[in-house]
XYZ file of C-alpha atoms in Angstrom:
487
model
C 28.978 -23.347 14.202
C 26.515 -21.366 12.028
C 26.897 -17.741 10.970
C 24.552 -16.337 13.593
C 26.310 -18.261 16.342
C 29.689 -16.966 15.256
C 28.293 -13.451 15.028
C 27.130 -13.674 18.618
C 30.548 -14.954 19.636
C 32.392 -12.151 17.855
C 30.151 -9.214 18.793
C 28.327 -9.833 22.040
C 26.029 -7.409 23.777
C 26.685 -8.188 27.424
C 24.865 -7.396 30.612
C 27.251 -7.748 33.554
C 25.962 -8.148 37.097
C 26.710 -5.120 39.244
C 25.720 -3.597 42.576
C 22.460 -1.743 43.123
C 22.151 1.921 42.268
C 19.908 4.507 43.837
C 18.839 6.738 40.962
C 15.953 5.808 38.651
C 16.044 8.594 36.111
C 16.159 8.112 32.360
C 19.696 6.978 31.538
C 21.138 7.358 28.086
C 24.282 8.121 26.159
C 25.133 8.530 22.500
C 28.572 8.235 20.949
C 28.307 8.853 17.214
C 32.091 8.637 17.315
C 34.439 8.022 20.207
C 35.790 11.460 20.984
C 37.550 12.231 24.245
C 34.219 13.462 25.624
C 32.626 10.047 25.057
C 35.659 8.003 26.060
C 35.725 9.479 29.566
C 32.322 7.876 30.258
C 33.498 4.434 29.131
C 35.764 1.755 30.554
C 38.130 -0.130 28.222
C 39.383 -3.548 29.287
C 41.601 -6.284 27.894
C 42.835 -5.599 24.363
C 40.418 -2.693 23.849
C 42.012 0.643 22.947
C 40.877 4.010 21.617
C 42.202 5.006 18.209
C 41.113 8.284 16.662
C 37.314 8.306 16.661
C 36.946 4.525 17.067
C 37.594 1.778 19.609
C 39.577 -1.333 18.651
C 38.268 -4.214 20.751
C 40.865 -6.711 19.481
C 44.409 -6.466 18.183
C 45.701 -7.330 14.726
C 49.452 -7.670 14.256
C 50.104 -7.892 10.514
C 53.832 -8.538 10.948
C 53.370 -11.270 13.544
C 49.765 -12.517 13.218
C 50.236 -15.243 15.820
C 50.706 -12.552 18.475
C 47.114 -11.463 17.816
C 45.614 -14.899 18.411
C 43.318 -15.071 21.425
C 42.883 -11.305 21.633
C 39.889 -10.191 23.714
C 38.596 -6.796 24.729
C 35.481 -5.043 25.888
C 34.084 -1.587 26.454
C 31.503 -0.859 29.150
C 29.560 2.196 30.200
C 30.977 3.583 33.440
C 27.583 4.209 35.041
C 25.601 1.234 36.274
C 22.111 0.823 34.818
C 18.956 0.049 36.782
C 16.698 -2.317 34.860
C 13.737 -1.584 37.143
C 12.001 1.609 38.074
C 12.744 2.466 41.706
C 9.217 3.676 42.466
C 7.079 1.022 40.757
C 9.664 -1.811 40.628
C 8.494 -2.454 37.059
C 11.029 -3.354 34.317
C 12.086 -0.556 31.983
C 12.386 -0.443 28.200
C 15.828 -0.099 26.682
C 17.369 0.259 23.246
C 20.992 0.089 22.189
C 22.522 0.562 18.755
C 26.089 0.133 17.596
C 28.071 0.038 14.353
C 31.280 -1.872 13.816
C 33.767 -3.263 11.313
C 35.386 -6.693 11.433
C 38.455 -6.620 9.176
C 41.504 -8.702 8.382
C 44.457 -8.650 6.015
C 44.818 -12.412 6.264
C 43.741 -14.844 3.545
C 42.219 -17.200 6.106
C 39.429 -16.106 8.408
C 36.110 -17.337 9.743
C 34.998 -20.766 10.853
C 33.000 -23.464 9.062
C 29.809 -21.908 7.608
C 30.785 -18.285 8.249
C 29.943 -16.563 4.956
C 30.928 -12.913 5.399
C 34.014 -11.689 3.579
C 35.652 -9.505 6.235
C 38.320 -8.182 3.876
C 35.822 -5.697 2.402
C 35.812 -3.625 5.636
C 32.184 -2.555 5.305
C 30.286 -1.098 8.258
C 27.788 -3.395 9.979
C 24.964 -2.203 12.244
C 23.113 -3.814 15.112
C 20.192 -2.708 17.265
C 18.780 -4.399 20.367
C 15.389 -3.329 21.718
C 13.651 -4.617 24.832
C 9.920 -4.016 25.274
C 9.100 -4.495 28.955
C 5.345 -4.404 28.387
C 5.428 -7.416 26.050
C 8.640 -8.945 27.499
C 10.104 -9.180 23.996
C 13.750 -8.706 22.992
C 14.258 -7.760 19.329
C 17.655 -7.879 17.633
C 18.287 -6.544 14.133
C 21.655 -7.016 12.411
C 22.634 -5.559 9.035
C 25.866 -6.776 7.478
C 27.244 -8.016 4.181
C 27.825 -11.315 2.431
C 29.179 -12.609 -0.850
C 26.473 -13.550 -3.356
C 27.090 -14.266 -7.032
C 30.560 -12.823 -6.694
C 29.269 -9.542 -5.273
C 29.250 -8.175 -1.747
C 25.580 -7.576 -0.897
C 23.891 -6.118 2.145
C 21.866 -8.549 4.253
C 19.646 -8.115 7.298
C 18.857 -10.671 9.990
C 16.268 -10.416 12.745
C 15.762 -12.215 16.022
C 12.735 -11.855 18.280
C 12.769 -13.579 21.671
C 10.227 -13.603 24.492
C 12.019 -13.172 27.802
C 11.225 -11.598 31.163
C 14.521 -9.991 32.166
C 13.383 -9.917 35.792
C 13.846 -13.689 35.859
C 17.231 -13.626 34.107
C 19.065 -10.551 35.388
C 19.520 -8.630 38.637
C 18.044 -5.184 39.107
C 21.358 -3.476 38.393
C 23.704 -4.209 35.491
C 26.574 -2.798 33.487
C 26.141 -2.643 29.724
C 28.911 -3.181 27.248
C 30.204 -4.750 24.047
C 32.914 -7.386 23.787
C 34.840 -9.109 21.012
C 37.432 -11.865 20.815
C 39.599 -13.721 18.309
C 40.601 -17.347 18.287
C 43.155 -19.158 16.164
C 43.136 -16.516 13.441
C 43.649 -12.773 13.580
C 41.182 -10.026 12.748
C 40.411 -6.608 14.119
C 37.050 -5.689 15.650
C 36.471 -1.945 15.556
C 33.545 -0.205 17.243
C 32.528 2.964 15.371
C 29.478 4.173 17.307
C 27.334 3.162 20.264
C 24.196 4.500 21.902
C 22.086 3.279 24.796
C 18.849 4.526 26.307
C 16.608 3.187 29.058
C 13.305 4.771 30.031
C 10.956 4.398 33.014
C 7.765 2.371 32.557
C 4.462 4.178 32.171
C 2.859 5.119 35.489
C -0.579 5.307 33.889
C -2.286 1.943 34.427
C -4.648 2.485 31.522
C -1.772 3.276 29.192
C 0.276 0.367 30.528
C -2.555 -2.049 29.828
C -3.226 -0.401 26.462
C -6.944 -0.315 27.068
C -8.965 2.105 24.951
C -11.249 4.551 26.712
C -14.523 6.188 25.792
C -14.077 9.860 24.925
C -16.303 12.795 24.067
C -16.286 14.917 20.930
C -15.249 17.944 22.962
C -11.557 18.662 22.656
C -11.050 16.810 19.378
C -10.057 18.743 16.305
C -10.566 16.790 13.081
C -8.453 17.999 10.199
C -7.102 16.556 6.965
C -8.672 13.494 5.393
C -6.110 10.688 5.347
C -8.263 8.501 3.101
C -11.898 7.640 2.367
C -13.240 4.142 1.905
C -15.899 1.675 2.973
C -18.461 3.168 5.322
C -16.564 6.321 6.213
C -13.166 7.948 6.251
C -9.999 8.221 8.296
C -8.955 11.683 9.434
C -5.994 13.239 11.171
C -7.214 14.312 14.599
C -5.728 16.650 17.172
C -6.249 16.548 20.946
C -5.865 20.015 22.413
C -5.456 18.905 26.031
C -2.542 16.554 25.371
C -1.210 18.299 22.253
C -1.122 14.986 20.384
C -2.319 13.666 17.039
C -4.390 10.590 16.326
C -5.956 8.773 13.398
C -9.738 9.034 13.699
C -11.905 6.592 11.807
C -15.370 8.006 11.258
C -18.138 5.518 10.476
C -21.538 6.434 9.120
C -24.403 5.525 11.442
C -26.695 5.255 8.414
C -25.149 1.926 7.454
C -26.003 -1.187 9.456
C -22.847 -2.831 8.161
C -20.820 0.199 9.241
C -22.216 0.040 12.775
C -21.517 -3.693 12.824
C -17.896 -3.033 11.870
C -17.624 -0.319 14.520
C -18.807 -2.785 17.163
C -16.393 -5.456 15.936
C -13.436 -3.064 16.111
C -14.245 -1.932 19.664
C -14.905 -5.421 21.016
C -12.037 -7.253 19.290
C -9.022 -5.010 18.824
C -9.454 -3.510 22.296
C -8.509 -6.916 23.731
C -5.411 -7.471 21.600
C -1.851 -6.613 22.666
C 0.902 -6.850 20.065
C 3.592 -4.508 18.797
C 2.525 -5.090 15.174
C -1.162 -4.302 15.662
C -2.573 -0.785 15.451
C -3.366 0.500 18.917
C -6.965 1.560 19.572
C -6.797 4.370 22.133
C -10.430 5.472 22.316
C -13.919 5.383 20.877
C -16.949 7.634 20.767
C -20.519 7.478 19.497
C -23.042 10.282 19.614
C -26.073 10.551 17.364
C -24.755 9.991 13.839
C -21.072 10.086 14.781
C -19.234 6.801 15.345
C -15.536 7.424 15.926
C -12.603 5.099 16.536
C -9.375 6.737 17.717
C -6.069 5.070 16.876
C -2.436 5.955 17.434
C -1.273 8.180 14.595
C 1.008 6.486 12.070
C 3.430 9.056 10.646
C 4.254 7.048 7.520
C 0.701 6.193 6.517
C -0.265 2.899 4.928
C 1.940 0.345 3.196
C 0.142 0.688 -0.122
C 0.773 4.440 -0.188
C 4.513 3.822 0.161
C 4.670 0.938 -2.306
C 2.502 2.373 -5.063
C 2.192 6.129 -4.554
C 5.199 7.181 -2.497
C 7.695 9.706 -3.777
C 10.549 7.795 -2.143
C 11.335 4.087 -2.499
C 11.117 1.768 0.497
C 14.587 0.218 0.969
C 14.822 -3.547 0.911
C 15.766 -3.822 4.590
C 12.586 -1.943 5.520
C 10.454 -4.148 3.259
C 11.768 -7.382 4.725
C 11.256 -6.064 8.243
C 7.648 -5.220 7.322
C 7.125 -8.800 6.131
C 8.554 -10.183 9.379
C 6.456 -7.848 11.508
C 3.255 -8.727 9.683
C 4.033 -12.437 10.047
C 4.547 -11.914 13.781
C 1.153 -10.203 14.039
C -0.546 -13.107 12.237
C 1.135 -15.648 14.500
C -0.272 -13.782 17.490
C -3.764 -13.612 15.980
C -3.916 -17.209 14.782
C -2.018 -19.114 17.459
C -0.828 -17.102 20.446
C -3.901 -15.212 21.685
C -6.543 -16.966 23.798
C -8.835 -17.216 20.764
C -8.095 -17.450 17.070
C -8.685 -14.058 15.451
C -9.777 -14.189 11.821
C -8.935 -10.807 10.318
C -10.560 -11.437 6.902
C -9.352 -8.173 5.353
C -5.553 -8.341 5.192
C -4.257 -6.029 2.472
C -1.550 -3.421 2.077
C -3.966 -0.521 2.667
C -4.771 -1.954 6.117
C -1.109 -2.152 7.132
C 0.125 1.072 8.705
C 3.729 2.197 9.193
C 4.964 4.028 12.272
C 7.784 6.585 12.395
C 10.381 3.789 12.116
C 8.453 1.997 9.349
C 7.424 -0.823 11.681
C 4.207 -2.431 10.370
C 0.925 -2.265 12.282
C -2.013 -4.344 11.059
C -5.315 -2.531 11.491
C -8.978 -2.410 10.394
C -10.610 -5.264 12.304
C -14.119 -4.367 11.137
C -14.617 -7.753 9.454
C -12.776 -9.775 12.095
C -14.243 -12.714 13.979
C -13.204 -14.648 17.071
C -13.290 -18.462 17.055
C -12.008 -21.178 19.353
C -8.647 -22.667 18.431
C -10.094 -26.172 18.193
C -12.811 -25.263 15.658
C -11.777 -27.167 12.571
C -14.637 -25.737 10.514
C -13.000 -22.318 10.614
C -9.744 -23.399 8.943
C -10.944 -22.007 5.611
C -10.948 -18.489 7.044
C -7.452 -19.005 8.484
C -6.236 -20.185 5.082
C -7.897 -17.160 3.492
C -5.913 -14.852 5.789
C -2.753 -16.751 4.825
C -3.626 -16.234 1.144
C -4.078 -12.488 1.643
C -0.811 -12.339 3.584
C 0.940 -14.055 0.674
C -0.407 -11.482 -1.764
C 0.944 -8.681 0.443
C 4.374 -10.362 0.473
C 4.351 -10.423 -3.330
C 3.356 -6.748 -3.418
C 6.254 -5.911 -1.092
C 8.756 -7.806 -3.237
C 7.515 -6.745 -6.674
C 6.145 -3.258 -6.068
C 3.037 -4.329 -8.029
C -0.551 -4.211 -6.855
C -2.475 -7.446 -6.317
C -4.230 -6.762 -9.614
C -1.911 -5.072 -12.086
C -3.367 -3.258 -15.085
C -1.417 -3.657 -18.330
C -2.281 -1.708 -21.439
C -2.417 -4.691 -23.787
C -3.299 -7.551 -21.437
C -5.847 -5.936 -19.141
C -5.872 -7.113 -15.513
C -3.048 -9.424 -14.439
C -2.915 -11.082 -10.998
C 0.427 -10.608 -9.263
C 0.201 -14.243 -8.106
C -0.186 -15.513 -11.679
C 2.584 -13.237 -12.951
C 5.121 -14.261 -10.296
C 4.224 -17.937 -10.583
C 4.823 -17.792 -14.331
C 8.321 -16.414 -13.694
C 8.841 -19.194 -11.137
C 7.843 -21.716 -13.812
C 10.365 -20.146 -16.216
C 13.026 -20.326 -13.459
C 13.421 -16.572 -13.694
C 11.918 -15.664 -10.326
C 14.213 -12.728 -9.535
C 12.856 -10.920 -12.592
C 9.826 -10.200 -10.401
C 11.868 -7.979 -8.057
C 10.702 -4.367 -7.888
C 12.590 -2.458 -10.581
C 12.589 0.624 -8.365
C 15.048 -1.128 -6.048
C 17.619 -1.079 -8.883
C 19.137 -4.331 -7.692
C 19.750 -3.030 -4.158
C 18.418 -6.038 -2.280
C 19.554 -9.256 -0.650
C 19.159 -11.928 -3.342
C 18.409 -14.778 -0.948
C 15.865 -12.710 0.951
C 14.180 -11.620 -2.279
C 13.918 -15.214 -3.462
C 12.650 -16.238 -0.031
C 9.949 -13.557 0.059
C 8.735 -14.381 -3.456
C 8.616 -18.142 -2.846
C 6.917 -17.743 0.541
C 4.442 -15.334 -1.060
C 3.526 -17.954 -3.677
C 3.408 -20.656 -1.002
C 0.868 -18.678 1.000
C -1.130 -17.586 -2.066
C -1.343 -21.103 -3.501
C -4.773 -21.499 -5.159
C -4.895 -24.954 -3.559
C -5.837 -23.886 -0.035
C -4.831 -27.245 1.450
C -1.234 -26.608 0.350
C -0.875 -23.302 2.158
C 1.438 -23.243 5.188
C 0.713 -22.408 8.794
C 2.016 -18.995 9.815
C 4.610 -20.559 12.134
C 6.088 -22.430 9.151
C 6.251 -19.129 7.273
C 8.155 -17.422 10.075
C 10.674 -20.260 10.264
C 11.431 -19.897 6.555
C 11.609 -16.089 6.646
C 14.066 -16.337 9.552
C 16.180 -18.906 7.646
C 15.388 -21.545 10.257
C 13.760 -23.822 7.645
C 14.544 -24.380 3.981
C 12.482 -22.908 1.156
C 9.492 -25.018 0.108
C 9.545 -26.666 -3.317
C 6.461 -25.510 -5.202
C 4.968 -27.012 -8.360
C 6.334 -25.238 -11.430
C 2.842 -24.678 -12.792
C 0.381 -22.784 -10.633
C -2.295 -25.119 -9.203
C -5.857 -24.410 -10.271
C -7.896 -26.521 -7.865
C -9.427 -24.932 -4.805
C -9.762 -21.246 -4.191
C -9.407 -18.805 -1.348
């Protein structure tokens, strides 16, 4: 049994079949700790028991460990949850988060490849998010493992396409369970929250289709950044009291108008959680405007190179995974292959939770999946993606300026360290060693793999995702950077 399988066996988010309920309002609860107020809304079963501000799901008898073998307990929310909206019968989004500790005083614990030292008693966190619009279940787990004699934080992600309407009844009970086998350990739940919301009743919003708007009612304020054939501004809609990012393109430039047309015709058809959402467009006389959802945390490059605070490693790795997911959608999963042709950190936006959103499709093209002549452009996007991965890991720009050496390519610099077998020296110094060593090595190697000057040696994006998710082993690259071919 591998580590992820054992994790799912130990801490399992369960949906238990229940009878139908009549209410369809937004249902949520939040227990930052398990006070008496929270406990009265929960049901404890089996070995589960409340203790102070926590819930012990399993028992641990230190005097007689054998009495703790086969302990099993669960906690469920007392109110049944409707997975569908009563009015529209559409599935609803939900999110649950919980923190826990798995601890033991015994010298023997775990099974086969289980690599977490549970004697350290560190707090682990898990979040499960279901997006009904895309029918995608995302799981994120942050725990700890032993690496080089040190206990280091590690994050794992799982993304799974599933229509819950085909797997579950309309009404369920939500809960968390844990169990022990031959050995004894204690599973303690520290916090738990759950929220489910009705689907959008606005068909246009549900389909994420942009609409044509007029200039009336838009207030354009601060300049977010200027580049290319125009600028991006922070806009305000008086009627809805909402903000948006407004890209203004000069009508004096034929290339600018061409990019405007490409953005409207291409990105308006795309549906993915890691792509910037185009919500509207407008052209009148010399004004060409594209209206996007407002990204509170700006662009990736602003956080990596100009931010006052440092992006934590867990956030960086999640950004890499999200961007890879977007590329998989563009290159393989949509009805046509979308060639972005301008992937860079300044075109990757970050929402309020630092989830990445790839934007700026002004240079994009659509081609059929079976067009072999277009593989060069696909490989070029893979190259650019690899450079972004190296920027995320190193905190250096694609072209780094050094006082004595002039311009230095981040690809050349990292590959030289790979040749010297000192790859981890490329890690961003601002992280101060606070990163998962295996993930850092993985991101650097995958970055070089994608940015290989020999375009024929670059991987497909699906291969990249398998490696980033630890489903495939790291590729073995040549120690010296290849020189043949170019992006």
